[in-house]
Amino acid sequence: MLDAKLVRENLGAVQARLRDRGLAQDFGEFLAADEGRRRVLTEVEQLKHRRNTVSEEVGRRKKAGEDASPLIAEMRAAGDQIRALDDEVRRHEERIQQCLLTVPNLPHASVPVGADSGGNAEVRRWGQPRQFEFPPKPHWEIGEALGILDFERASRMAQARFTVLRGLGARLERALINFMLDLHTKEHGYTEIFPPLLVNAAAMTGTGQLPKFAEDLFKTQDESLYLIPTAEVPVTNLHREEILPPGTLPLSYVAFTPCFRREAGSYGKDTRGLIRQHQFNKVELVKFVEPARSYEALEQMTRDAETVLQRLGLPYRVVALCTGDMGFSAAKTYDLEVWLPSQTGGGGYREISSISNCEAFQARRASIRYRPAPKAPAEYAHTLNGSGVAVGRAFLAILENYQDPDSSVRIPEALRPYLDGLERIGKS
């Protein structure tokens, strides 16, 4: 959530930066509520000052044996007025919050300006795409030929966009999860978390999924809990409504969870295979840092995610998202895009990880603060999150990049210790 003071005092600049995101934001209701709040607060302060003055006079009169009943009645009336005005202040504050909850984060000055993905800027590439001596198959054909992916049975027990992993397919998925968790905990210094997969509306609001993206969430009927769309939600809310002591930051967490998304508005896109599923696994990275270190942390988190793809030998590129393509809560985002030979036109890059600095946007919504020093006032932390990486997309990238003409798939060396030394998945 944006800082109300920032919006009030820099309205033109805030609107200009939101226009870079393709949003013509009307702050009329916010300004009316903000003005109402400040007007009522002035009245409250005047009444409180008058009440204190009268209270002193009541004490003087009682001490002098004089009649203080008219002043006592005035004090009681002032108290009633103050309570009524306090309620009015709360109503104005609720209106302010509701207005700001639907406004996205402001893009960092380094973010390229653009309307959509066409404005994204490539930062670097790693690895050379494999030159096949045979027509490469898409991962769903390979998986079905090997008997490790079963889309038909999954759709019968659930619906489209679910998958059953069988045999070595299930083991490969588990190997990828364990490999990523070991890498991030043992080499990159993250603390592993296994959070709840169901969270309340306050948690969803804290990270920015609610209220704007309710249609993309799976919600329980009775308990008003939501299946998480990403581990970013529960892990970021781990320190919700806390003031972290001096010396606590930075905090780095990693979590493997299943993720659940309706994929509203995406029907007709990526209908085959594993790219756009309603349920998928992901290893998520989350950091809490001091504001002065958050862009350094963004670069480090990006390198941590890149290491996963490098160890797996998967060619990829890093892309800086433009203003019109960034997520709601992000101030700056890097996407990692892995090479998939099955993409039309002889192969192409597809997203496998997004790494974002949300600055204080989520921390303000979730009230996550820290003290820079023992007696210093509390400040909002900066939060960062990113996939480290999407497991299903790493799975399909391995099938496509390591395939052989008979549809067998070589196992990347980094995963072989997690598969009892297995070097290849072939037809059984």
PDB file of N, CA, C and O in Angstrom, residues 26 29 94 109 126 129 147-148 197 206 253 262 269 293 323 369 374 427:
ATOM      1  N   ASP A  26      -7.710   7.852 -10.298  1.00  0.00           N
ATOM      2  CA  ASP A  26      -8.469   8.970  -9.739  1.00  0.00           C
ATOM      3  C   ASP A  26      -8.378   8.898  -8.216  1.00  0.00           C
ATOM      4  O   ASP A  26      -8.833   7.937  -7.598  1.00  0.00           O
ATOM      5  N   GLU A  29     -11.741  10.312  -4.243  1.00  0.00           N
ATOM      6  CA  GLU A  29     -12.315   9.786  -3.003  1.00  0.00           C
ATOM      7  C   GLU A  29     -11.277   9.761  -1.893  1.00  0.00           C
ATOM      8  O   GLU A  29     -11.576  10.080  -0.730  1.00  0.00           O
ATOM      9  N   GLU A  94     -10.758   4.239   7.361  1.00  0.00           N
ATOM     10  CA  GLU A  94     -11.162   3.039   6.622  1.00  0.00           C
ATOM     11  C   GLU A  94     -11.361   3.360   5.143  1.00  0.00           C
ATOM     12  O   GLU A  94     -10.989   2.578   4.268  1.00  0.00           O
ATOM     13  N   ALA A 109      12.684   4.017 -10.259  1.00  0.00           N
ATOM     14  CA  ALA A 109      13.172   4.865 -11.357  1.00  0.00           C
ATOM     15  C   ALA A 109      13.944   4.087 -12.409  1.00  0.00           C
ATOM     16  O   ALA A 109      14.006   4.500 -13.577  1.00  0.00           O
ATOM     17  N   TRP A 126      22.412 -16.733 -20.279  1.00  0.00           N
ATOM     18  CA  TRP A 126      23.360 -17.765 -19.828  1.00  0.00           C
ATOM     19  C   TRP A 126      23.059 -19.040 -20.584  1.00  0.00           C
ATOM     20  O   TRP A 126      21.903 -19.462 -20.719  1.00  0.00           O
ATOM     21  N   PRO A 129      21.377 -22.543 -26.242  1.00  0.00           N
ATOM     22  CA  PRO A 129      20.340 -23.530 -26.549  1.00  0.00           C
ATOM     23  C   PRO A 129      20.892 -24.680 -27.376  1.00  0.00           C
ATOM     24  O   PRO A 129      21.732 -24.482 -28.262  1.00  0.00           O
ATOM     25  N   GLY A 147       5.344 -42.439 -19.810  1.00  0.00           N
ATOM     26  CA  GLY A 147       4.422 -42.877 -18.767  1.00  0.00           C
ATOM     27  C   GLY A 147       4.603 -42.159 -17.454  1.00  0.00           C
ATOM     28  O   GLY A 147       4.210 -42.677 -16.400  1.00  0.00           O
ATOM     29  N   ILE A 148       5.190 -40.952 -17.481  1.00  0.00           N
ATOM     30  CA  ILE A 148       5.427 -40.208 -16.229  1.00  0.00           C
ATOM     31  C   ILE A 148       4.465 -39.032 -16.054  1.00  0.00           C
ATOM     32  O   ILE A 148       4.390 -38.444 -14.974  1.00  0.00           O
ATOM     33  N   LEU A 197      -1.023 -23.962   3.990  1.00  0.00           N
ATOM     34  CA  LEU A 197      -1.435 -23.822   2.593  1.00  0.00           C
ATOM     35  C   LEU A 197      -2.757 -23.073   2.472  1.00  0.00           C
ATOM     36  O   LEU A 197      -3.161 -22.692   1.369  1.00  0.00           O
ATOM     37  N   GLY A 206      -2.441  -8.520   2.837  1.00  0.00           N
ATOM     38  CA  GLY A 206      -1.113  -8.034   3.180  1.00  0.00           C
ATOM     39  C   GLY A 206      -0.132  -8.099   2.025  1.00  0.00           C
ATOM     40  O   GLY A 206       0.715  -7.212   1.862  1.00  0.00           O
ATOM     41  N   TYR A 253      14.160 -16.396   3.852  1.00  0.00           N
ATOM     42  CA  TYR A 253      13.402 -17.626   4.015  1.00  0.00           C
ATOM     43  C   TYR A 253      13.214 -18.313   2.664  1.00  0.00           C
ATOM     44  O   TYR A 253      13.111 -17.656   1.623  1.00  0.00           O
ATOM     45  N   ARG A 262      -6.624 -20.088 -10.058  1.00  0.00           N
ATOM     46  CA  ARG A 262      -7.711 -20.292 -11.011  1.00  0.00           C
ATOM     47  C   ARG A 262      -7.261 -20.014 -12.441  1.00  0.00           C
ATOM     48  O   ARG A 262      -7.841 -20.501 -13.389  1.00  0.00           O
ATOM     49  N   LYS A 269      -4.942 -20.168 -23.351  1.00  0.00           N
ATOM     50  CA  LYS A 269      -3.493 -20.002 -23.367  1.00  0.00           C
ATOM     51  C   LYS A 269      -2.833 -21.215 -22.709  1.00  0.00           C
ATOM     52  O   LYS A 269      -3.232 -21.619 -21.618  1.00  0.00           O
ATOM     53  N   ARG A 293      19.155  -1.460   1.764  1.00  0.00           N
ATOM     54  CA  ARG A 293      19.810  -2.659   1.213  1.00  0.00           C
ATOM     55  C   ARG A 293      18.908  -3.438   0.250  1.00  0.00           C
ATOM     56  O   ARG A 293      19.311  -4.493  -0.241  1.00  0.00           O
ATOM     57  N   THR A 323       7.250  -1.123 -16.886  1.00  0.00           N
ATOM     58  CA  THR A 323       6.216  -0.620 -15.973  1.00  0.00           C
ATOM     59  C   THR A 323       4.855  -1.253 -16.230  1.00  0.00           C
ATOM     60  O   THR A 323       4.089  -1.498 -15.304  1.00  0.00           O
ATOM     61  N   ARG A 369       7.325  -4.023  10.666  1.00  0.00           N
ATOM     62  CA  ARG A 369       8.275  -2.948  10.941  1.00  0.00           C
ATOM     63  C   ARG A 369       9.514  -3.482  11.665  1.00  0.00           C
ATOM     64  O   ARG A 369       9.524  -4.623  12.134  1.00  0.00           O
ATOM     65  N   PRO A 374      18.129   0.562  19.160  1.00  0.00           N
ATOM     66  CA  PRO A 374      17.281   0.284  20.327  1.00  0.00           C
ATOM     67  C   PRO A 374      16.235   1.346  20.644  1.00  0.00           C
ATOM     68  O   PRO A 374      15.115   1.012  20.996  1.00  0.00           O
ATOM     69  N   LYS A 427      11.685 -45.454 -21.578  1.00  0.00           N
ATOM     70  CA  LYS A 427      10.409 -46.162 -21.592  1.00  0.00           C
ATOM     71  C   LYS A 427      10.549 -47.478 -20.824  1.00  0.00           C
ATOM     72  O   LYS A 427      11.521 -48.217 -21.009  1.00  0.00           O
TER      73      LYS A 427
END
